[in-house]
N, CA and C of each residue as an Amber inpcrd file, in Angstrom:
protein
   336
   1.0510000  -1.0920000   0.1780000   0.0140000  -0.1110000  -0.1480000
   0.8360000   1.3470000   0.0420000   0.5330000   1.8310000  -0.8880000
   1.4690000   3.3420000  -0.9560000   0.6170000   4.3490000  -0.4940000
   1.0630000   5.2360000   0.2920000   0.7150000   6.5570000   1.0410000
   1.0000000   7.6150000   0.3200000  -0.1280000   8.3950000   0.1180000
   0.3940000   9.8620000  -0.5870000   1.1690000  10.6090000   0.4940000
   2.1050000  11.0620000   0.2560000   2.8680000  12.0560000   0.9520000
   2.3480000  13.2810000   0.8670000   2.4870000  14.1160000   2.0080000
   1.7580000  15.4670000   2.0470000   3.0600000  16.4070000   1.2630000
   2.4000000  17.3240000   0.9230000   3.1290000  18.5510000   0.1740000
   3.0380000  19.7100000   1.1810000   4.3650000  20.3660000   1.0930000
   4.5110000  21.8620000   1.9860000   3.8870000  22.8700000   1.4800000
   2.4960000  22.7730000   1.4350000   1.6610000  23.8460000   0.8200000
   0.9630000  24.8630000   1.8990000   0.7090000  25.9940000   1.7490000
   0.1020000  27.0400000   2.6700000   0.9750000  26.9850000   3.9610000
   0.4010000  26.9440000   5.1930000   0.7800000  27.0120000   6.5850000
   1.5030000  25.9570000   7.3500000   1.5920000  24.7740000   6.7330000
   1.9440000  23.4370000   7.1730000   3.4670000  23.4160000   6.5380000
   4.4000000  23.0410000   7.0020000   5.5790000  22.6500000   6.3840000
   5.8900000  21.1460000   6.6350000   6.4670000  20.3590000   5.8170000
   6.9630000  18.8150000   6.2290000   8.3550000  18.7000000   6.3370000
   9.0790000  18.0180000   7.0630000  10.4280000  17.7520000   6.8000000
  10.4490000  16.5760000   6.3640000  11.4390000  16.0480000   5.6180000
  11.9590000  14.6760000   5.1610000  11.5220000  13.6670000   6.0910000
  12.0790000  14.0120000   7.1670000  12.0940000  13.1200000   8.6400000
  10.8000000  12.7790000   8.6980000   9.9290000  13.4910000   9.0550000
   8.6410000  13.4850000   9.1130000   7.9160000  12.4100000   8.2490000
   8.0780000  12.7140000   6.9680000   7.5170000  12.1430000   5.8710000
   7.8680000  10.6720000   5.8740000   9.3750000  10.4270000   6.3310000
   9.7870000   8.9060000   6.4490000   9.3610000   8.5770000   7.5180000
   9.1920000   9.1540000   8.4760000   8.0710000   8.3750000   9.5310000
   6.6720000   8.1160000   9.6940000   6.3810000   8.7620000   9.1640000
   4.6460000   8.6560000   8.6870000   4.3270000   7.5240000   7.5260000
   5.6630000   7.1960000   6.5030000   5.6050000   6.0840000   5.7620000
   5.9290000   4.7150000   6.8360000   6.7750000   5.1270000   7.7810000
   7.3370000   3.6850000   8.6510000   5.9950000   3.3980000   9.5480000
   5.3260000   4.4560000  10.1690000   4.2890000   4.2500000  11.1650000
   2.7870000   4.1330000  10.4950000   2.5630000   4.3000000   9.0910000
   1.7100000   4.1870000   8.1940000   0.6820000   5.5020000   8.8720000
   1.0880000   6.4790000   9.0020000   0.3710000   7.7160000   9.3710000
  -0.2000000   8.1730000   7.9550000  -1.3840000   8.7930000   7.8900000
  -1.9270000   9.7110000   6.8940000  -1.5000000  11.1720000   7.2990000
  -1.5380000  11.9210000   6.2420000  -1.3730000  13.5400000   6.4280000
  -2.4440000  13.7640000   7.3880000  -3.7760000  13.4870000   7.0440000
  -4.8790000  13.6540000   8.0070000  -4.7250000  13.3860000   9.4720000
  -4.2540000  11.9980000   9.6790000  -3.9060000  11.5110000  10.8910000
  -2.8790000  12.4340000  11.8920000  -1.9320000  12.9240000  11.1050000
  -1.1260000  13.6180000  11.7000000  -1.6490000  15.1310000  12.0960000
  -2.4900000  15.6590000  11.1310000  -2.9590000  16.9660000  11.2850000
  -3.9740000  17.0980000  12.6430000  -4.5280000  15.9640000  12.8760000
  -5.6420000  15.5110000  13.6440000  -5.1800000  15.6040000  14.9370000
  -3.7320000  14.9990000  15.2340000  -3.2180000  15.3950000  16.3100000
  -2.9630000  16.6110000  16.6970000  -2.2040000  17.3250000  15.8400000
  -2.0370000  18.7750000  15.8250000  -3.1060000  19.6120000  16.2520000
  -4.3980000  19.3240000  15.7520000  -5.6940000  20.0590000  16.0620000
  -6.3910000  19.7660000  17.3610000  -6.3900000  18.4560000  17.8160000
  -7.0680000  17.8460000  18.8200000  -6.4680000  17.1160000  19.8250000
  -5.0960000  17.3720000  20.2890000  -4.3420000  16.2880000  20.8950000
  -5.2260000  15.9850000  22.4540000  -4.6680000  15.2460000  22.7890000
  -5.2130000  14.6090000  24.2880000  -3.8790000  15.3020000  25.2830000
  -2.9340000  15.4570000  24.7330000  -1.8210000  16.1620000  25.7260000
  -0.9020000  17.0450000  24.9900000  -0.3940000  18.2950000  25.3330000
   0.6490000  18.4900000  24.7620000   1.7080000  18.9650000  25.6580000
   3.1110000  18.7630000  25.3680000   4.0800000  18.8380000  26.0480000
   5.3760000  19.5530000  25.4410000   6.3990000  19.8370000  26.2290000
   7.6150000  20.2940000  25.6000000   8.4080000  19.3350000  24.9250000
   8.8460000  19.5870000  23.6060000   9.2640000  18.3020000  22.8660000
  10.6740000  18.2620000  23.3340000  11.2170000  17.2130000  22.8780000
  12.9040000  16.8980000  23.2980000  13.5340000  17.6400000  22.9200000
  13.6380000  18.5990000  21.7820000  14.3100000  19.6600000  21.0850000
  13.9850000  20.7140000  21.7640000  15.1530000  21.5640000  22.5480000
  14.3480000  22.9560000  23.0390000  13.7120000  23.7510000  21.9360000
  12.5770000  24.2210000  22.2270000  11.7660000  25.0350000  21.2950000
  10.6070000  24.4440000  20.4030000  10.5100000  23.2070000  20.7700000
   9.8010000  22.4860000  19.8760000   8.4850000  22.0470000  21.0050000
   7.3390000  21.6170000  20.1890000   5.9640000  21.2850000  21.1670000
   5.6230000  19.7350000  20.4360000   5.5600000  18.8620000  21.5500000
   4.9160000  17.5030000  21.1880000   3.7480000  17.3750000  21.5810000
   2.7370000  16.5930000  20.6230000   1.1410000  16.6170000  20.8100000
   0.9100000  15.0570000  20.7390000   0.0990000  14.5170000  21.5730000
  -0.1410000  13.1100000  21.3610000  -1.7660000  12.7900000  21.5050000
  -2.0950000  11.8040000  21.1670000  -3.3610000  11.0990000  20.9900000
  -3.3120000   9.9240000  21.3250000  -4.4100000   9.4820000  22.3090000
  -4.4240000   7.9630000  22.5780000  -4.9450000   7.0380000  21.4590000
  -4.3420000   6.0240000  21.1070000  -4.6150000   5.2450000  20.1650000
  -4.7380000   3.9930000  20.6540000  -5.1890000   2.7200000  20.0910000
  -4.9220000   1.4520000  20.3460000  -6.1530000   0.9970000  21.1330000
  -6.2880000  -0.0840000  21.7240000  -7.0890000  -0.7350000  22.7350000
  -6.8090000  -0.6040000  23.9110000  -7.7970000  -1.2880000  25.3400000
  -6.9460000  -1.2170000  26.4240000  -6.1610000  -2.3460000  26.7190000
  -6.3620000  -3.6430000  25.7760000  -5.6110000  -4.5010000  26.0810000
  -3.8500000  -4.3090000  25.3210000  -3.9330000  -3.5040000  24.2290000
  -2.7710000  -3.1750000  23.5390000  -2.7250000  -1.5430000  23.3700000
  -2.4190000  -1.0100000  24.5080000  -2.7660000   0.6220000  24.4360000
  -1.4080000   1.0090000  23.5250000  -1.5550000   2.2520000  22.8760000
  -0.5300000   3.0110000  22.2750000  -0.8070000   4.6310000  22.1050000
   0.0720000   5.1100000  21.5010000  -0.1560000   6.7170000  21.3660000
   0.4240000   7.0930000  20.4080000   0.0080000   7.9330000  19.5500000
   0.3110000   8.9110000  18.4960000   1.0150000  10.1840000  18.7470000
   2.1350000  10.1660000  18.5140000   2.7070000  11.3460000  18.6380000
   3.3270000  11.9880000  17.5400000   3.3310000  13.8220000  17.5670000
   4.1490000  14.2500000  16.4550000   4.7720000  15.5330000  17.0860000
   5.7790000  15.8070000  16.6130000   6.7240000  17.0420000  17.2930000
   6.7140000  18.0800000  15.9500000   6.4160000  19.4750000  16.5640000
   6.3780000  20.4590000  15.5640000   6.9210000  21.6540000  16.1080000
   7.1690000  22.8290000  15.2420000   7.5350000  24.1270000  15.7030000
   6.8130000  24.9990000  15.0910000   6.6170000  26.2340000  15.9560000
   5.8030000  27.3280000  15.3230000   6.9800000  28.2390000  14.5660000
   6.8390000  28.4610000  13.4570000   7.8590000  29.4570000  12.7070000
   7.1750000  30.8560000  12.4360000   8.1360000  31.7870000  12.6920000
   7.5300000  32.9980000  12.3120000   7.9750000  33.8360000  11.2170000
   9.1360000  33.2000000  10.3040000   9.1950000  33.5990000   8.8530000
   9.5950000  32.4300000   8.1740000   8.7890000  31.9250000   7.3620000
   7.6290000  32.3180000   6.9610000   6.5100000  31.9840000   7.9840000
   5.3420000  32.4630000   8.2620000   4.4620000  32.1850000   9.1750000
   3.9520000  30.8460000   9.0820000   3.8890000  29.9620000   9.7410000
   3.2780000  28.4980000   9.7780000   3.6470000  27.6340000  10.6670000
   3.3640000  26.4190000  10.6280000   3.8670000  25.1980000  11.3740000
   4.7510000  24.3330000  10.7330000   5.9850000  23.8950000  11.2190000
   6.6820000  22.8730000  10.5080000   6.7570000  21.3990000  11.3210000
   6.1420000  20.3240000  10.6800000   6.1400000  19.2680000  11.3570000
   7.3830000  18.6910000  11.2100000   8.2310000  18.4300000  12.3970000
   9.2580000  17.6700000  12.6310000   9.4350000  16.2510000  12.4800000
   8.3840000  15.6790000  13.3740000   8.3440000  14.1170000  13.3340000
   7.2680000  13.7030000  13.7890000   6.8300000  12.4470000  13.2450000
   5.7100000  11.7690000  14.1160000   6.0270000  10.3210000  14.4200000
   5.6460000   9.8820000  15.2750000   5.8770000   8.3130000  15.9510000
   4.7260000   7.6700000  16.4590000   4.8920000   6.2010000  16.9290000
   3.8100000   5.7010000  17.6930000   4.4520000   5.1410000  18.8600000
   4.1480000   5.1320000  19.7540000   4.6650000   4.8210000  21.1150000
   4.1010000   3.7160000  22.0380000   4.7730000   2.5340000  21.9430000
   3.5650000   1.4510000  22.5750000   3.7050000   1.6530000  23.9730000
   2.2900000   1.4750000  24.5440000   1.8440000   1.7160000  25.8480000
   1.5950000   3.1590000  26.2520000   1.3740000   3.3970000  27.5110000
   1.1170000   4.7770000  28.0490000   2.3830000   5.7170000  28.3710000
   2.6420000   6.5940000  28.2330000   3.6880000   7.5050000  28.6970000
   3.3320000   8.3560000  29.9190000   4.2070000   8.6170000  30.9460000
   3.7230000   9.0920000  32.1520000   3.6000000  10.6320000  31.5700000
   2.8950000  11.4130000  32.4610000   2.5620000  12.9350000  32.0170000
   3.6390000  13.5980000  32.6360000   4.3930000  14.5190000  31.7780000
   5.5350000  15.5190000  32.1070000   6.6710000  14.6930000  32.4300000
   6.8440000  13.3860000  31.6290000   8.1620000  12.6740000  31.9190000
   8.4630000  12.1770000  30.6630000   9.7690000  12.7140000  30.3530000
  10.4540000  12.5330000  29.1210000  10.9730000  11.1030000  29.0940000
  10.7710000  10.1010000  27.9020000  11.0470000   8.9250000  27.7430000
  12.6260000   8.9670000  27.3290000  13.8010000   8.0900000  27.7160000
  14.8310000   7.8290000  27.2760000  15.2280000   7.8970000  26.0500000
  15.8060000   8.8760000  25.3160000  15.9630000   8.7860000  23.7920000
  17.6950000   8.6510000  23.7430000  17.9020000   8.0750000  22.7550000
  19.4870000   7.9770000  22.3710000  19.9590000   9.2170000  22.0030000
  21.4570000   9.4790000  21.9720000  22.0400000  10.4600000  21.5910000
  22.0000000  10.7700000  20.0700000  22.3650000   9.8880000  19.3950000
  21.9980000   9.8260000  18.0150000  20.7550000  10.2670000  17.4600000
  19.8910000  10.1990000  17.9750000  18.4350000  10.8340000  17.5790000
  18.1370000  11.8240000  17.9230000  18.8680000  12.3400000  19.3300000
  18.7520000  13.7170000  19.4090000  19.3840000  14.7400000  18.4660000
  20.6410000  14.1150000  18.0770000  21.5720000  14.5830000  17.1430000
  20.8160000  15.1290000  15.8210000  20.2280000  14.0770000  15.5200000
  19.6760000  14.0610000  14.1120000  18.4370000  15.0440000  14.1920000
  17.7460000  15.1810000  15.1700000  16.6470000  16.1260000  15.5430000
  16.9130000  17.6600000  15.6570000  18.1910000  17.7240000  16.0260000
  18.6320000  18.9010000  16.4060000  19.1880000  19.7300000  14.9100000
  19.4750000  18.6650000  14.0380000  19.8930000  19.1080000  12.8010000
  18.9260000  19.5520000  11.7880000  17.7620000  18.7130000  12.1350000
  16.3620000  18.9400000  11.2750000  15.9490000  20.3160000  11.5800000
  16.0470000  21.0490000  12.7430000  15.2330000  22.2130000  13.1790000
  16.3000000  23.0030000  12.6520000  17.5100000  22.9010000  12.2400000
  18.3460000  24.3310000  11.7540000  18.0780000  24.4060000  10.4480000
């Protein structure tokens, strides 16, 4: 099944990393935008200056969460979606999960 990848049009901009992660986790453009518009929870992202939003997915037996990380841009005005991922289980509120250093470095490069 091939997913149609989003184009950076209007006020939403997509990074190559976010498109690759959407393909990996089989997220559609509408699914990621739904997390942006109506999150169950918003927190500070793992990279300074970013915002992470989450929606609860899955079932009671197999709980998961759908996450996305974005940054609000001033010029040009809009939102840049940096990453999207599925987390198995439930994350504690306001507690960051352990993230490998190489992943953090890659995310820092994406923002610059």
